[in-house]
Short mmCIF file of C-alpha atoms in Angstrom, two decimals:
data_model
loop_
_atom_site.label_atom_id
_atom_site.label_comp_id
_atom_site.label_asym_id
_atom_site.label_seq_id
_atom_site.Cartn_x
_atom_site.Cartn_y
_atom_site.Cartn_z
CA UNK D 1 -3.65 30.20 6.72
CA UNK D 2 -1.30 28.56 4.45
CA UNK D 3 -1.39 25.29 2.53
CA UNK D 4 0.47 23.27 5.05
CA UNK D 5 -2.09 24.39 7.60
CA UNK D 6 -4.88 24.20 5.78
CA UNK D 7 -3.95 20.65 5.03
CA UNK D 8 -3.39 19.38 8.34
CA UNK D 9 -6.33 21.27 8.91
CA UNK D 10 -7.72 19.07 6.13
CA UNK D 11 -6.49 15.26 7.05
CA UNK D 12 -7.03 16.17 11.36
CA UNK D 13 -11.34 16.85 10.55
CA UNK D 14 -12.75 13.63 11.66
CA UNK D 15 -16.13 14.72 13.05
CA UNK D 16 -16.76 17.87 10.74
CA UNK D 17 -16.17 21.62 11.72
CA UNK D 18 -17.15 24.41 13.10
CA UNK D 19 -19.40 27.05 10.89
CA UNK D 20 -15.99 29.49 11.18
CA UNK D 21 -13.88 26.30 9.86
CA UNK D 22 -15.97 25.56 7.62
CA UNK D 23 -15.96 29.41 5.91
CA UNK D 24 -12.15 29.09 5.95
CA UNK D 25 -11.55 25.64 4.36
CA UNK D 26 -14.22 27.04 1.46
CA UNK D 27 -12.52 30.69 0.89
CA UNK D 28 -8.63 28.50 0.95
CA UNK D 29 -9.80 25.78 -1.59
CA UNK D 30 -11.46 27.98 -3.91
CA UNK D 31 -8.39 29.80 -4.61
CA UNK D 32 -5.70 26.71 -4.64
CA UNK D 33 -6.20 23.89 -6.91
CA UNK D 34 -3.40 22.01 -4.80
CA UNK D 35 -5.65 22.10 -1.72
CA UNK D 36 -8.84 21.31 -3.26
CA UNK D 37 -7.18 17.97 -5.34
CA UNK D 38 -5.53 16.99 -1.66
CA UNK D 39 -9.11 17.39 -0.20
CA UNK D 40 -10.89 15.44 -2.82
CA UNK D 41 -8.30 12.96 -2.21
CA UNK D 42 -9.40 12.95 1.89
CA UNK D 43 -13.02 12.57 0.87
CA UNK D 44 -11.92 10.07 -1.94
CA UNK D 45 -10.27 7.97 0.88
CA UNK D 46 -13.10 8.40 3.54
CA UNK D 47 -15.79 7.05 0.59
CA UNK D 48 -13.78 4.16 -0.44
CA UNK D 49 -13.59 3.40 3.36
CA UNK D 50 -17.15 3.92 4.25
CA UNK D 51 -18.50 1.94 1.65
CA UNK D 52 -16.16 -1.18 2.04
CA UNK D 53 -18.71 -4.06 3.09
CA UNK D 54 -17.33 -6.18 6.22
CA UNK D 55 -15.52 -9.65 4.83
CA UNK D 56 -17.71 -12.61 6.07
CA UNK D 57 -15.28 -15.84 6.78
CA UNK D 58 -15.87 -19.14 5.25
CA UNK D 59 -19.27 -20.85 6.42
CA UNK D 60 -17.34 -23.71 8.17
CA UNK D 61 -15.16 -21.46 10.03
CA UNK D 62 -15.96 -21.89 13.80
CA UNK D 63 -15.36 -25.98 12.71
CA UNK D 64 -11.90 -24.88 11.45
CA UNK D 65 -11.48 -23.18 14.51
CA UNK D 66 -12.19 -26.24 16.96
CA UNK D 67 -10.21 -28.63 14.93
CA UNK D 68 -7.52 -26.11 15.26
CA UNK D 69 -8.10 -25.89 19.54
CA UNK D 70 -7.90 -29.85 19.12
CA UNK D 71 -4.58 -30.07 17.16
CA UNK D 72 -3.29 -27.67 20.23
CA UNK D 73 -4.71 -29.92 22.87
CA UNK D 74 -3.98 -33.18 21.35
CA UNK D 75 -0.40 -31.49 20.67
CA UNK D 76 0.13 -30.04 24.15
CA UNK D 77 -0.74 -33.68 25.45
CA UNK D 78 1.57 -35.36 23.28
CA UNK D 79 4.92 -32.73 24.48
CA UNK D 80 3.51 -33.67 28.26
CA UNK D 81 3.77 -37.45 27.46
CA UNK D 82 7.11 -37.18 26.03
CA UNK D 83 8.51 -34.91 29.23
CA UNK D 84 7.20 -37.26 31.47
CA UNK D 85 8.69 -40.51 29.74
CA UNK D 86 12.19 -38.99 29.04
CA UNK D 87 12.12 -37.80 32.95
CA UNK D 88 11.63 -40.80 33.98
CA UNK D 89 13.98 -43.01 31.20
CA UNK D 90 16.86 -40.08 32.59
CA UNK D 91 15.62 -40.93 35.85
CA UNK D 92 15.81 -44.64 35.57
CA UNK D 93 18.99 -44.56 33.78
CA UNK D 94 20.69 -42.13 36.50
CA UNK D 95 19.46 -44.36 39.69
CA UNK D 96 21.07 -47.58 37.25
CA UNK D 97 24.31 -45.88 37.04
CA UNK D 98 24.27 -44.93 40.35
CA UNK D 99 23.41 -48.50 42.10
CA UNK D 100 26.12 -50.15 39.66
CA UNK D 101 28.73 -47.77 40.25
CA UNK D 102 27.91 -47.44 43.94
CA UNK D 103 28.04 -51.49 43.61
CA UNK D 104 31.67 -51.61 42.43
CA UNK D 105 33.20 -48.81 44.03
CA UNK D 106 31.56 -50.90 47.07
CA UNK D 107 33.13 -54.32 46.49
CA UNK D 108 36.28 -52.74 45.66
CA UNK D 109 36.57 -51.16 49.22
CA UNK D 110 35.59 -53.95 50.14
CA UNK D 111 38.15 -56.22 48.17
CA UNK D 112 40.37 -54.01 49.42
CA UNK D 113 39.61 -54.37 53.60
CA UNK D 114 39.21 -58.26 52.69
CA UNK D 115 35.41 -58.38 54.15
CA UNK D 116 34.33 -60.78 51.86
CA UNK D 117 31.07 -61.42 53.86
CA UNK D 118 30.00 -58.22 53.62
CA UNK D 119 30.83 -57.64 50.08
CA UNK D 120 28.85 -60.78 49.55
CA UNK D 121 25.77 -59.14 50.84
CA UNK D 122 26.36 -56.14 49.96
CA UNK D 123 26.10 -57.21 45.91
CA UNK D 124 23.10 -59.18 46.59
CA UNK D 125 21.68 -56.24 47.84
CA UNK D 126 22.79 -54.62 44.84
CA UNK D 127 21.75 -57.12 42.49
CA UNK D 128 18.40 -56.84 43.77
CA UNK D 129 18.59 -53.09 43.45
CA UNK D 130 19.54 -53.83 39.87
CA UNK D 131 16.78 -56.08 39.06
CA UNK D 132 14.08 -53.28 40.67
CA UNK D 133 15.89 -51.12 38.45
CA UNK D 134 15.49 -53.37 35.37
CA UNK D 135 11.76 -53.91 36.31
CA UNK D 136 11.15 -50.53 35.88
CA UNK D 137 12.47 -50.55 32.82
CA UNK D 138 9.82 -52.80 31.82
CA UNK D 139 6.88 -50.98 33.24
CA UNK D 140 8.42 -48.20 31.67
CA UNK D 141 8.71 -49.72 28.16
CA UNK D 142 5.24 -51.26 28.57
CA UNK D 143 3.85 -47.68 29.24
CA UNK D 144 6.37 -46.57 25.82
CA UNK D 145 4.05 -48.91 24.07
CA UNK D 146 0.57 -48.04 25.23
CA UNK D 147 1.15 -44.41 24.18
CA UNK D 148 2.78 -45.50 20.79
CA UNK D 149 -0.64 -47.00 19.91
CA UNK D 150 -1.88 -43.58 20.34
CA UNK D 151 0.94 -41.37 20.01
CA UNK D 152 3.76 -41.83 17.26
CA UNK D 153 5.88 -38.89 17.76
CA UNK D 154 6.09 -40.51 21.49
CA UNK D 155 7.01 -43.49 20.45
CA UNK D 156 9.73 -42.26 18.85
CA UNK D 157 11.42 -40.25 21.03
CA UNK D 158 10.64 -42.75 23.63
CA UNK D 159 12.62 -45.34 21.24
CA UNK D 160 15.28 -43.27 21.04
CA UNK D 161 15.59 -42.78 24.71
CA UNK D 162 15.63 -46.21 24.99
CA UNK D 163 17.75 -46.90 22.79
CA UNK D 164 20.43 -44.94 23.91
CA UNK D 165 20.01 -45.98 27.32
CA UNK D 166 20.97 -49.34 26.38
CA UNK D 167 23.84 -48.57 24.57
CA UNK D 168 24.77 -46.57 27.51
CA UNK D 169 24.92 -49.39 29.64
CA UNK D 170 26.18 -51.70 27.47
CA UNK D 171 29.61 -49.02 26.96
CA UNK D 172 29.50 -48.84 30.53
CA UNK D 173 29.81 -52.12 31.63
CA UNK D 174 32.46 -53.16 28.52
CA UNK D 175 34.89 -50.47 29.99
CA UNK D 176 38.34 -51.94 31.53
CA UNK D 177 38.06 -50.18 34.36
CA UNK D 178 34.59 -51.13 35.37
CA UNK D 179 35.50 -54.71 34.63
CA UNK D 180 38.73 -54.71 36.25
CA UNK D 181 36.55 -53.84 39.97
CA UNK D 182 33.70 -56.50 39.70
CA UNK D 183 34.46 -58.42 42.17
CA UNK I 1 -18.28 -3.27 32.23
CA UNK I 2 -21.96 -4.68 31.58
CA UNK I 3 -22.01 -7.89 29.70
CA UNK I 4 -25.06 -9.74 27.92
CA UNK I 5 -25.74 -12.20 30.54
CA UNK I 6 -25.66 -15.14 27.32
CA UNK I 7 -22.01 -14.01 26.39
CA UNK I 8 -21.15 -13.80 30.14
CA UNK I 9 -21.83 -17.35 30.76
CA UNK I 10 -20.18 -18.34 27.84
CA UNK I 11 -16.81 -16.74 29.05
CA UNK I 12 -17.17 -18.09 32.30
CA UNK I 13 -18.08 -21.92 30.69
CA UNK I 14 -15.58 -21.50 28.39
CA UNK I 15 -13.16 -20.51 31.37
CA UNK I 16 -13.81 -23.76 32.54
CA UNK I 17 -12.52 -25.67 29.63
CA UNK I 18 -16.12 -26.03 28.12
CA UNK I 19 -15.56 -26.27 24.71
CA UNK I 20 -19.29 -25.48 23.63
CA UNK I 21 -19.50 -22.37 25.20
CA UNK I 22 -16.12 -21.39 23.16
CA UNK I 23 -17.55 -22.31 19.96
CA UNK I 24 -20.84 -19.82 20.75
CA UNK I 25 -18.00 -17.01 21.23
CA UNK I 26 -16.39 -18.31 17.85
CA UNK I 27 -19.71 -17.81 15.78
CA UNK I 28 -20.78 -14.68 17.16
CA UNK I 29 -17.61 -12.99 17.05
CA UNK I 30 -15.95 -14.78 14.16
CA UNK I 31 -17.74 -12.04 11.40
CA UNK I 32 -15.27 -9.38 13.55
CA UNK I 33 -12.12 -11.22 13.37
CA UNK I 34 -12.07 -12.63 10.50
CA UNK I 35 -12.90 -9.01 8.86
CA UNK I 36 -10.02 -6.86 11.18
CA UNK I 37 -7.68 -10.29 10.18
CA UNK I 38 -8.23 -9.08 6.60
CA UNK I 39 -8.02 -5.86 6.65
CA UNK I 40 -4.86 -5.95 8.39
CA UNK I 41 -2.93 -9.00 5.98
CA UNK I 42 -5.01 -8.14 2.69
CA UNK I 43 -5.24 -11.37 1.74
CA UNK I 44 -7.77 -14.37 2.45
CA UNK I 45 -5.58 -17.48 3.66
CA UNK I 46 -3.54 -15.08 5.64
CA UNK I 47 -6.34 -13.45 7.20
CA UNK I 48 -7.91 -17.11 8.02
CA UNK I 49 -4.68 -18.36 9.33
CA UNK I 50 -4.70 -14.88 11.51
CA UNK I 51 -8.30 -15.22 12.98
CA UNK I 52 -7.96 -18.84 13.25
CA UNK I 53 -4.54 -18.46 15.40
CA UNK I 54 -6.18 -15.42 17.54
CA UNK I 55 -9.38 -17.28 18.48
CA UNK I 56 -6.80 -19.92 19.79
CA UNK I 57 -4.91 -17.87 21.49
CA UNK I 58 -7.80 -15.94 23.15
CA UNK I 59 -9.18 -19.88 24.37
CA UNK I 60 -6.03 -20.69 25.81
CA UNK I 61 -5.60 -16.84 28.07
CA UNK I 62 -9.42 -16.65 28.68
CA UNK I 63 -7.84 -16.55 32.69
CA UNK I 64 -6.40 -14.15 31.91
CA UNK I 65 -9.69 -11.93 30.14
CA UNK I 66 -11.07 -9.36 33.19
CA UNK I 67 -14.66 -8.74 32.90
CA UNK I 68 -14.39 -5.60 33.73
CA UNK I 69 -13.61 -5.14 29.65
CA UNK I 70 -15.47 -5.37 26.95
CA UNK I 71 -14.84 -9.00 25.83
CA UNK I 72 -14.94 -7.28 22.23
CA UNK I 73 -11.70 -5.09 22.72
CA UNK I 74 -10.00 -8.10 24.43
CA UNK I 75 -10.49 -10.46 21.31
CA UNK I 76 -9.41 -7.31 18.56
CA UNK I 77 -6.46 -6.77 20.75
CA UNK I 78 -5.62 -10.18 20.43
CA UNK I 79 -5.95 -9.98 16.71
CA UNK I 80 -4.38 -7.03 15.89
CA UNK I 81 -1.10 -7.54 17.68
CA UNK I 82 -1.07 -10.82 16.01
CA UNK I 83 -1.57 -9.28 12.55
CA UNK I 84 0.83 -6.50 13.31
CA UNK I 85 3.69 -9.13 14.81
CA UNK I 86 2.81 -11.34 11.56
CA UNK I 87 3.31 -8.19 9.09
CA UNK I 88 6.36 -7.05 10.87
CA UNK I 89 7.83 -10.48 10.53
CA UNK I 90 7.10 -9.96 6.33
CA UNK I 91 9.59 -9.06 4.60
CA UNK I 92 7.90 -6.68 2.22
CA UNK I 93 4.92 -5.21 3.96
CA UNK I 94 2.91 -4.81 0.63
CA UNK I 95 -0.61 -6.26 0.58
CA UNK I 96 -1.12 -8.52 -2.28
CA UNK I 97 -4.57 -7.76 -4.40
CA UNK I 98 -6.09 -10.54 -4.18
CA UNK I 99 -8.95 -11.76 -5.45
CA UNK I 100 -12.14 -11.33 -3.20
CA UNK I 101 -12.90 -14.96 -2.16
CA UNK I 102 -16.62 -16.24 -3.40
CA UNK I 103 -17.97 -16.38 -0.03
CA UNK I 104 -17.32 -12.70 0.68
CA UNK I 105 -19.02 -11.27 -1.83
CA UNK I 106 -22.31 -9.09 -0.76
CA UNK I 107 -25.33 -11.30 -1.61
CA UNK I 108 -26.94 -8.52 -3.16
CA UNK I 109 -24.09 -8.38 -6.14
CA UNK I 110 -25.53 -11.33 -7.26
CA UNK I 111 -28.16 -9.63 -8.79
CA UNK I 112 -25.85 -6.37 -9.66
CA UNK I 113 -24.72 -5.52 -13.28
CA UNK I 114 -21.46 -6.87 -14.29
CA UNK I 115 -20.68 -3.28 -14.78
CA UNK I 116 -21.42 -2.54 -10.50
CA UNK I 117 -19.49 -5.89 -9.91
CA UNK I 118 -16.86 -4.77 -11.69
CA UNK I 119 -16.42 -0.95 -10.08
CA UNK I 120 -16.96 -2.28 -6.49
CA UNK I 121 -13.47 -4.60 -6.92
CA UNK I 122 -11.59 -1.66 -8.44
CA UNK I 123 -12.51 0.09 -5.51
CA UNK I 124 -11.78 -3.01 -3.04
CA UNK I 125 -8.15 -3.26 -4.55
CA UNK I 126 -7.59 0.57 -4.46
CA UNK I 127 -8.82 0.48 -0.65
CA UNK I 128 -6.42 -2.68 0.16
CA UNK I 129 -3.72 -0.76 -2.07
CA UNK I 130 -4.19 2.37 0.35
CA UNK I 131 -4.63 0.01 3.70
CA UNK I 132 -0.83 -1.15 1.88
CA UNK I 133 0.56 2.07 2.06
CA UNK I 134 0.22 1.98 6.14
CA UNK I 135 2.67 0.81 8.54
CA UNK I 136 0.86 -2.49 10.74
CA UNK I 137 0.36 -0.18 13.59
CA UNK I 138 -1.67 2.99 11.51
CA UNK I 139 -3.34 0.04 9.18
CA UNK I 140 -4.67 -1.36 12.68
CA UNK I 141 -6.61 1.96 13.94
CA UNK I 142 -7.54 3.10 10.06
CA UNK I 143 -9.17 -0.48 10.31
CA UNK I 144 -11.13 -0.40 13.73
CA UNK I 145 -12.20 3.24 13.51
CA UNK I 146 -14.23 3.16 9.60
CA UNK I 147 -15.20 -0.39 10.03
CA UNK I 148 -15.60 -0.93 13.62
CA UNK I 149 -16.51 2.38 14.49
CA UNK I 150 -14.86 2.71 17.37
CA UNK I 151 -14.54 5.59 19.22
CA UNK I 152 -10.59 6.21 19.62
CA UNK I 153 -10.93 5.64 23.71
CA UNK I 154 -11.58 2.22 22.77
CA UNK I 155 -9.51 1.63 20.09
CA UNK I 156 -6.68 2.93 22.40
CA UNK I 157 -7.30 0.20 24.72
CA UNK I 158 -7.20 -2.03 21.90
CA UNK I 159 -3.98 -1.19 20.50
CA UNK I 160 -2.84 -0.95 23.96
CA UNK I 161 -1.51 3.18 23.57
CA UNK I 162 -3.24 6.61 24.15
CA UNK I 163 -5.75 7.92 22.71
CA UNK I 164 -3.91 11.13 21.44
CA UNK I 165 -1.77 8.23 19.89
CA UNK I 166 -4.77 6.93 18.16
CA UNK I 167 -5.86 10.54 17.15
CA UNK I 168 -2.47 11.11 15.70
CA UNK I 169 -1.82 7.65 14.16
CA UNK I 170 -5.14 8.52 12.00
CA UNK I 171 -4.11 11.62 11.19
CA UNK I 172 -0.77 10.62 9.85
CA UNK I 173 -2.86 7.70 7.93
CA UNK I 174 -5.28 9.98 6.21
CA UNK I 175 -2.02 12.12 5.02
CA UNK I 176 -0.18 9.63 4.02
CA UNK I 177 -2.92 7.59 1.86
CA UNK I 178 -4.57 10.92 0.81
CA UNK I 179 -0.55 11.83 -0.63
CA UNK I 180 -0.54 8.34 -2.73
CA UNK I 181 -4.09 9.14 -4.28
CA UNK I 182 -2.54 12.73 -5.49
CA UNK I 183 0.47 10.71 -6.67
CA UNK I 184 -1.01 7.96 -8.07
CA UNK I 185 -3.96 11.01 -10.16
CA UNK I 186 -0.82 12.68 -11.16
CA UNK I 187 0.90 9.06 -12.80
CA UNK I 188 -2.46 8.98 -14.21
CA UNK I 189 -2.61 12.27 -15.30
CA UNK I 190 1.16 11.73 -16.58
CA UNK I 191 -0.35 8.65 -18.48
CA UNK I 192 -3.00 10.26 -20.39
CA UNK I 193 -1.96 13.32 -20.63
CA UNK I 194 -5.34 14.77 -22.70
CA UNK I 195 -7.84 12.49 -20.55
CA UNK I 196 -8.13 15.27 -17.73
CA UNK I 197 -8.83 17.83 -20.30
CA UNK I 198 -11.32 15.95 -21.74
CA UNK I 199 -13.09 15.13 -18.82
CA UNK I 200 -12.49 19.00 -17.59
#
């Protein structure tokens, strides 16, 4: 056996070897100081790792642990409460749009046919629709508020989102062409 | 898979969103974790973060835990393919020798010599300087076969390969840490060049 085998032979012995094995390792490291230093470097390796004690964590560790699980929950909660608001804020703000454009688009077909009844009750319908709208708004910004007591990063995005929803509006409703159809 | 009934009931509370029963899974198996954490990142905030972020994760896919497993090999599968995904991201993979934190010293080294105290951390940062010399995914199986004693079925299942993987991933661990000891004797040996006579 040479002393590539014998040292595979060497670092592959987990569970010790046979009496033959054993015979042959002896008779190989006798003779070759390389050998012998690589296996006193194996056995070197296997004390070190036998006698290493097992690390014990900090005494308050399981309490780290649960305020860490309640950072995640109270997190996870927070990212659900801010989905849910800017769904509905996009929500709100599409169904708005919608109902105001559908409004004027309306009374301009109307303008244009000259049924200036129907227009007539067609934008109070409208204005209602706009007023629901707007009263959403409100529950919506009166939720924004109860969770900003309890929730600040909610608060702000919700802020934000509302925020740019009025601004939204307001461009909206300035443009020529949108003035130009109210009736 | 038989289960003590205690730790079985715990798993299935816990499953349940019962906090409680979680934190009886923490403290019995926290020793474990925290111990393959360090092992694996060789250093104590690292290893805290680790077994902090693994218990966490092991809470939030305890649906998807089968019983038929040992809940044991579940939780240090977690944990090692945490540490290993956390070393990989490193950009040296070098373990720092750190200082051996108050709380995880033996309480029988209290009353040792200074002397003792002294040889068992030169040991310690030799072992952590060998564990260094190990890619994440040899480190891992060096770790749960001498401390864990695991037979290499298990540890397999663990590390999620084979278990002629795991025979040959310690194999190629042993070589390569027994092949820095012989370099490391010879820089010695290079160092003091009459010590090994004297000492021969």
């Amino acid at each position: 056996m040479d002393c590539e085998e014998m040292r595979r032979m060497l670092a592959e012995e987990m569970e010790g070897w046979t009496e033959r094995q054993q015979q042959e390792v002896d008779l190989h490291v006798r003779l070759c100081p390389d050998c012998r230093a690589y296996m006193d470097a194996l056995r070197r390796i296997d004390g070190l790792l036998a006698e290493a004690p097992l690390i014990c964590p900090p005494a308050d560790f399981a309490e780290r642990v649960a305020v860490r699980l309640d950072g995640r929950e109270s997190r996870s909660r927070t990212w659900l409460g801010v989905a849910t608001l800017s769904a509905v804020a996009i929500g709100g703000v599409a169904a708005l749009l919608y109902i105001m454009g559908n409004g004027a688009a309306n009374a301009w077909q109307n303008v244009n046919t000259s049924l200036l009844c129907n227009m007539g009750v067609r934008f109070l319908w409208h204005t209602v629709s706009l007023l629901d709208s707007a009263l959403r708004m409100a529950y919506m910004l009166l939720r924004s508020l109860s969770l900003a007591i309890r929730q600040p990063q909610a608060a702000a995005v919700a802020a934000v989102v509302f925020m740019m929803t009025l601004l939204w509006t307001k461009a909206v409703m300035r443009l020529p062409a949108y003035q130009s159809r109210l009736p | 898979m038989e289960h003590e009934p205690q730790e079985l009931a715990w798993i299935t509370r816990a499953k349940a969103g019962d906090r409680e029963a979680f934190d009886c899974i923490v403290r019995k198996y926290q020793t474990a974790v925290y111990n393959l954490a360090y092992r694996m990142t060789g250093n104590q905030m690292e290893a805290e973060d680790a077994a902090q972020e693994s218990f966490v994760r092991a809470y939030t896919r305890l649906n998807t835990y089968d019983t038929e497993r040992k809940f044991s090999s579940w939780l240090l599968s977690i944990v090692s393919h945490y540490c290993i995904d956390q070393l990989r991201r490193r950009k040296y993979t070098w373990l720092p020798l750190d200082e051996l934190p108050p709380g995880d010293h033996p309480a029988a080294e209290v009353s040792q010599q200074p002397e003792a105290v002294a040889l068992r951390r030169e040991k310690e940062a030799e072992l952590q300087q060998l564990l260094g010399e190990l890619s994440p995914d040899y480190r891992a199986v060096v770790v749960l076969y001498y401390w864990y004693d695991l037979p290499c079925r298990e540890i397999a299942e663990v590390t999620n390969t084979t278990e002629n993987a795991v025979k040959s991933r310690l194999f190629r661990a042993r070589q390569t840490m027994a092949e820095a000891v012989l370099a490391k004797n010879k820089e010695a040996s290079r160092a003091n060049p009459g010590l090994l006579e004297a000492i021969g």
